[in-house]
Amino acid sequence: MLHWITGTRDGFLVLLVIAFVLALGVYVLPVLMAWSLGSPYRMSITVLDVLLGWTVLGWLAALIWAVMTGNSGSFDEDGDCSHPE
């Protein structure tokens, strides 16, 4: 199997398609997170990721923005759950 991937043109093409799909999945991760978490800025995050996601800083900013604004920004540690002390 390894010889087929490294030694043939078809194997290289399959490997290239797999790598492209994985890279595309990582590239759109901030957009997927913003939409799935219900961020109110999901369109802005999408635009930021599409335009500047190819840079590491743009992608990282979009990812942090998506996580921080997801679920209406309710990521506090003192949530509504009661802890017996």
Tab-separated table of N, CA and C in Angstrom:
chain	number	residue	atom	x	y	z
A	1	MET	N	0.829	-1.194	0.000
A	1	MET	CA	0.000	0.000	0.000
A	1	MET	C	0.869	1.251	0.000
A	2	LEU	N	1.887	1.275	0.847
A	2	LEU	CA	2.760	2.443	0.910
A	2	LEU	C	3.487	2.645	-0.414
A	3	HIS	N	3.880	1.545	-1.050
A	3	HIS	CA	4.553	1.646	-2.345
A	3	HIS	C	3.601	2.211	-3.396
A	4	TRP	N	2.320	1.842	-3.332
A	4	TRP	CA	1.345	2.357	-4.288
A	4	TRP	C	1.173	3.863	-4.122
A	5	ILE	N	1.156	4.335	-2.857
A	5	ILE	CA	0.977	5.767	-2.609
A	5	ILE	C	2.212	6.552	-3.032
A	6	THR	N	3.387	6.051	-2.692
A	6	THR	CA	4.608	6.805	-2.983
A	6	THR	C	5.157	6.550	-4.371
A	7	GLY	N	4.819	5.413	-4.968
A	7	GLY	CA	5.442	5.056	-6.229
A	7	GLY	C	4.598	5.264	-7.467
A	8	THR	N	3.339	5.552	-7.325
A	8	THR	CA	2.492	5.713	-8.502
A	8	THR	C	1.864	7.099	-8.530
A	9	ARG	N	1.477	7.483	-9.713
A	9	ARG	CA	0.852	8.790	-9.889
A	9	ARG	C	-0.539	8.812	-9.252
A	10	ASP	N	-1.281	7.716	-9.375
A	10	ASP	CA	-2.614	7.646	-8.770
A	10	ASP	C	-2.547	7.712	-7.248
A	11	GLY	N	-1.585	7.051	-6.662
A	11	GLY	CA	-1.414	7.088	-5.217
A	11	GLY	C	-1.096	8.478	-4.723
A	12	PHE	N	-0.243	9.174	-5.463
A	12	PHE	CA	0.086	10.548	-5.097
A	12	PHE	C	-1.134	11.446	-5.204
A	13	LEU	N	-1.947	11.234	-6.218
A	13	LEU	CA	-3.154	12.027	-6.395
A	13	LEU	C	-4.139	11.800	-5.243
A	14	VAL	N	-4.293	10.548	-4.820
A	14	VAL	CA	-5.165	10.238	-3.681
A	14	VAL	C	-4.635	10.914	-2.421
A	15	LEU	N	-3.346	10.836	-2.198
A	15	LEU	CA	-2.733	11.476	-1.038
A	15	LEU	C	-2.910	12.994	-1.091
A	16	LEU	N	-2.791	13.564	-2.268
A	16	LEU	CA	-2.976	15.000	-2.434
A	16	LEU	C	-4.414	15.423	-2.146
A	17	VAL	N	-5.387	14.644	-2.590
A	17	VAL	CA	-6.796	14.950	-2.323
A	17	VAL	C	-7.093	14.852	-0.835
A	18	ILE	N	-6.571	13.837	-0.175
A	18	ILE	CA	-6.773	13.686	1.270
A	18	ILE	C	-6.167	14.871	2.021
A	19	ALA	N	-4.973	15.279	1.639
A	19	ALA	CA	-4.321	16.415	2.288
A	19	ALA	C	-5.110	17.699	2.052
A	20	PHE	N	-5.662	17.869	0.848
A	20	PHE	CA	-6.452	19.059	0.541
A	20	PHE	C	-7.721	19.105	1.382
A	21	VAL	N	-8.400	17.982	1.525
A	21	VAL	CA	-9.632	17.929	2.315
A	21	VAL	C	-9.344	18.227	3.789
A	22	LEU	N	-8.271	17.662	4.314
A	22	LEU	CA	-7.896	17.936	5.704
A	22	LEU	C	-7.525	19.409	5.909
A	23	ALA	N	-6.766	19.975	4.975
A	23	ALA	CA	-6.380	21.382	5.091
A	23	ALA	C	-7.605	22.291	5.000
A	24	LEU	N	-8.535	21.962	4.130
A	24	LEU	CA	-9.757	22.751	4.006
A	24	LEU	C	-10.589	22.664	5.284
A	25	GLY	N	-10.627	21.490	5.905
A	25	GLY	CA	-11.344	21.327	7.162
A	25	GLY	C	-10.756	22.179	8.275
A	26	VAL	N	-9.450	22.230	8.344
A	26	VAL	CA	-8.791	23.060	9.357
A	26	VAL	C	-9.002	24.537	9.039
A	27	TYR	N	-8.973	24.889	7.760
A	27	TYR	CA	-9.132	26.289	7.341
A	27	TYR	C	-10.500	26.841	7.727
A	28	VAL	N	-11.547	26.046	7.588
A	28	VAL	CA	-12.899	26.532	7.879
A	28	VAL	C	-13.347	26.217	9.309
A	29	LEU	N	-12.467	25.717	10.133
A	29	LEU	CA	-12.813	25.395	11.514
A	29	LEU	C	-13.388	26.589	12.282
A	30	PRO	N	-12.808	27.790	12.206
A	30	PRO	CA	-13.422	28.920	12.912
A	30	PRO	C	-14.838	29.233	12.435
A	31	VAL	N	-15.084	29.097	11.142
A	31	VAL	CA	-16.423	29.361	10.599
A	31	VAL	C	-17.409	28.325	11.116
A	32	LEU	N	-17.010	27.068	11.093
A	32	LEU	CA	-17.886	26.003	11.591
A	32	LEU	C	-18.195	26.188	13.072
A	33	MET	N	-17.198	26.584	13.838
A	33	MET	CA	-17.415	26.790	15.268
A	33	MET	C	-18.320	27.994	15.520
A	34	ALA	N	-18.130	29.064	14.774
A	34	ALA	CA	-18.963	30.256	14.957
A	34	ALA	C	-20.420	29.944	14.650
A	35	TRP	N	-20.678	29.210	13.578
A	35	TRP	CA	-22.055	28.885	13.210
A	35	TRP	C	-22.657	27.857	14.161
A	36	SER	N	-21.874	26.885	14.599
A	36	SER	CA	-22.438	25.856	15.482
A	36	SER	C	-22.643	26.368	16.905
A	37	LEU	N	-21.816	27.317	17.350
A	37	LEU	CA	-21.977	27.874	18.691
A	37	LEU	C	-22.969	29.027	18.724
A	38	GLY	N	-23.450	29.452	17.575
A	38	GLY	CA	-24.441	30.515	17.522
A	38	GLY	C	-23.885	31.889	17.823
A	39	SER	N	-22.696	32.160	17.364
A	39	SER	CA	-22.082	33.466	17.603
A	39	SER	C	-22.857	34.558	16.872
A	40	PRO	N	-23.104	35.689	17.535
A	40	PRO	CA	-23.794	36.784	16.852
A	40	PRO	C	-22.934	37.429	15.759
A	41	TYR	N	-21.644	37.153	15.741
A	41	TYR	CA	-20.721	37.716	14.758
A	41	TYR	C	-20.301	36.681	13.710
A	42	ARG	N	-21.137	35.684	13.472
A	42	ARG	CA	-20.737	34.588	12.586
A	42	ARG	C	-20.460	35.041	11.158
A	43	MET	N	-21.172	36.031	10.647
A	43	MET	CA	-20.884	36.521	9.288
A	43	MET	C	-19.550	37.258	9.245
A	44	SER	N	-19.259	38.040	10.266
A	44	SER	CA	-17.980	38.750	10.321
A	44	SER	C	-16.822	37.772	10.477
A	45	ILE	N	-17.014	36.744	11.277
A	45	ILE	CA	-15.991	35.722	11.456
A	45	ILE	C	-15.768	34.975	10.139
A	46	THR	N	-16.841	34.721	9.417
A	46	THR	CA	-16.725	34.049	8.126
A	46	THR	C	-15.929	34.895	7.144
A	47	VAL	N	-16.228	36.189	7.083
A	47	VAL	CA	-15.499	37.087	6.179
A	47	VAL	C	-14.035	37.167	6.573
A	48	LEU	N	-13.757	37.296	7.866
A	48	LEU	CA	-12.375	37.351	8.345
A	48	LEU	C	-11.624	36.080	7.980
A	49	ASP	N	-12.256	34.930	8.168
A	49	ASP	CA	-11.591	33.669	7.873
A	49	ASP	C	-11.370	33.478	6.378
A	50	VAL	N	-12.337	33.886	5.577
A	50	VAL	CA	-12.181	33.730	4.126
A	50	VAL	C	-11.092	34.659	3.593
A	51	LEU	N	-11.073	35.897	4.076
A	51	LEU	CA	-10.116	36.861	3.544
A	51	LEU	C	-8.721	36.748	4.150
A	52	LEU	N	-8.644	36.513	5.458
A	52	LEU	CA	-7.336	36.499	6.129
A	52	LEU	C	-6.996	35.172	6.789
A	53	GLY	N	-7.810	34.158	6.555
A	53	GLY	CA	-7.547	32.868	7.183
A	53	GLY	C	-6.274	32.205	6.703
A	54	TRP	N	-5.802	32.576	5.538
A	54	TRP	CA	-4.572	31.991	5.019
A	54	TRP	C	-3.354	32.428	5.806
A	55	THR	N	-3.477	33.537	6.538
A	55	THR	CA	-2.396	33.943	7.432
A	55	THR	C	-2.654	33.276	8.784
A	56	VAL	N	-1.639	32.992	9.478
A	56	VAL	CA	-1.800	32.344	10.779
A	56	VAL	C	-2.522	33.270	11.751
A	57	LEU	N	-2.182	34.555	11.719
A	57	LEU	CA	-2.818	35.512	12.622
A	57	LEU	C	-4.301	35.692	12.330
A	58	GLY	N	-4.672	35.766	11.068
A	58	GLY	CA	-6.079	35.905	10.707
A	58	GLY	C	-6.892	34.694	11.108
A	59	TRP	N	-6.331	33.500	10.896
A	59	TRP	CA	-7.024	32.269	11.261
A	59	TRP	C	-7.163	32.160	12.775
A	60	LEU	N	-6.103	32.488	13.488
A	60	LEU	CA	-6.131	32.422	14.942
A	60	LEU	C	-7.100	33.445	15.524
A	61	ALA	N	-7.138	34.644	14.951
A	61	ALA	CA	-8.077	35.666	15.416
A	61	ALA	C	-9.518	35.225	15.185
A	62	ALA	N	-9.789	34.629	14.029
A	62	ALA	CA	-11.139	34.147	13.743
A	62	ALA	C	-11.529	33.018	14.683
A	63	LEU	N	-10.600	32.133	14.982
A	63	LEU	CA	-10.875	31.024	15.893
A	63	LEU	C	-11.156	31.524	17.305
A	64	ILE	N	-10.347	32.426	17.798
A	64	ILE	CA	-10.549	32.964	19.146
A	64	ILE	C	-11.853	33.750	19.214
A	65	TRP	N	-12.145	34.519	18.190
A	65	TRP	CA	-13.385	35.300	18.141
A	65	TRP	C	-14.599	34.382	18.135
A	66	ALA	N	-14.517	33.302	17.396
A	66	ALA	CA	-15.636	32.354	17.339
A	66	ALA	C	-15.870	31.682	18.684
A	67	VAL	N	-14.802	31.295	19.343
A	67	VAL	CA	-14.938	30.605	20.631
A	67	VAL	C	-15.414	31.570	21.718
A	68	MET	N	-14.884	32.788	21.725
A	68	MET	CA	-15.224	33.736	22.781
A	68	MET	C	-16.640	34.290	22.654
A	69	THR	N	-17.171	34.376	21.446
A	69	THR	CA	-18.508	34.940	21.276
A	69	THR	C	-19.565	33.867	21.074
A	70	GLY	N	-19.171	32.616	21.066
A	70	GLY	CA	-20.140	31.539	20.905
A	70	GLY	C	-20.998	31.386	22.150
A	71	ASN	N	-22.200	30.869	21.993
A	71	ASN	CA	-23.155	30.680	23.104
A	71	ASN	C	-23.427	31.980	23.831
A	72	SER	N	-23.499	33.071	23.097
A	72	SER	CA	-23.785	34.409	23.629
A	72	SER	C	-22.772	34.861	24.676
A	73	GLY	N	-21.564	34.389	24.564
A	73	GLY	CA	-20.504	34.828	25.461
A	73	GLY	C	-20.653	34.325	26.882
A	74	SER	N	-21.351	33.241	27.099
A	74	SER	CA	-21.581	32.759	28.463
A	74	SER	C	-20.568	31.685	28.840
A	75	PHE	N	-19.319	32.062	28.921
A	75	PHE	CA	-18.270	31.136	29.311
A	75	PHE	C	-17.720	31.479	30.699
A	76	ASP	N	-18.574	31.836	31.616
A	76	ASP	CA	-18.108	32.150	32.958
A	76	ASP	C	-18.019	30.888	33.799
A	77	GLU	N	-17.114	30.914	34.749
A	77	GLU	CA	-16.905	29.746	35.604
A	77	GLU	C	-17.937	29.643	36.703
A	78	ASP	N	-18.626	30.717	37.001
A	78	ASP	CA	-19.597	30.731	38.089
A	78	ASP	C	-20.988	30.395	37.609
A	79	GLY	N	-21.159	29.639	36.563
A	79	GLY	CA	-22.435	29.349	35.930
A	79	GLY	C	-23.580	29.091	36.900
A	80	ASP	N	-24.682	28.618	36.404
A	80	ASP	CA	-25.875	28.424	37.212
A	80	ASP	C	-25.915	27.074	37.942
A	81	CYS	N	-24.890	26.284	37.820
A	81	CYS	CA	-24.926	24.978	38.489
A	81	CYS	C	-24.546	25.157	39.963
A	82	SER	N	-25.167	24.383	40.791
A	82	SER	CA	-24.902	24.489	42.225
A	82	SER	C	-23.905	23.415	42.643
A	83	HIS	N	-22.898	23.829	43.364
A	83	HIS	CA	-21.863	22.918	43.829
A	83	HIS	C	-21.979	22.758	45.336
A	84	PRO	N	-22.061	21.542	45.826
A	84	PRO	CA	-22.020	21.372	47.281
A	84	PRO	C	-20.634	21.672	47.813
A	85	GLU	N	-20.576	22.501	48.805
A	85	GLU	CA	-19.258	22.871	49.346
A	85	GLU	C	-19.065	22.377	50.730
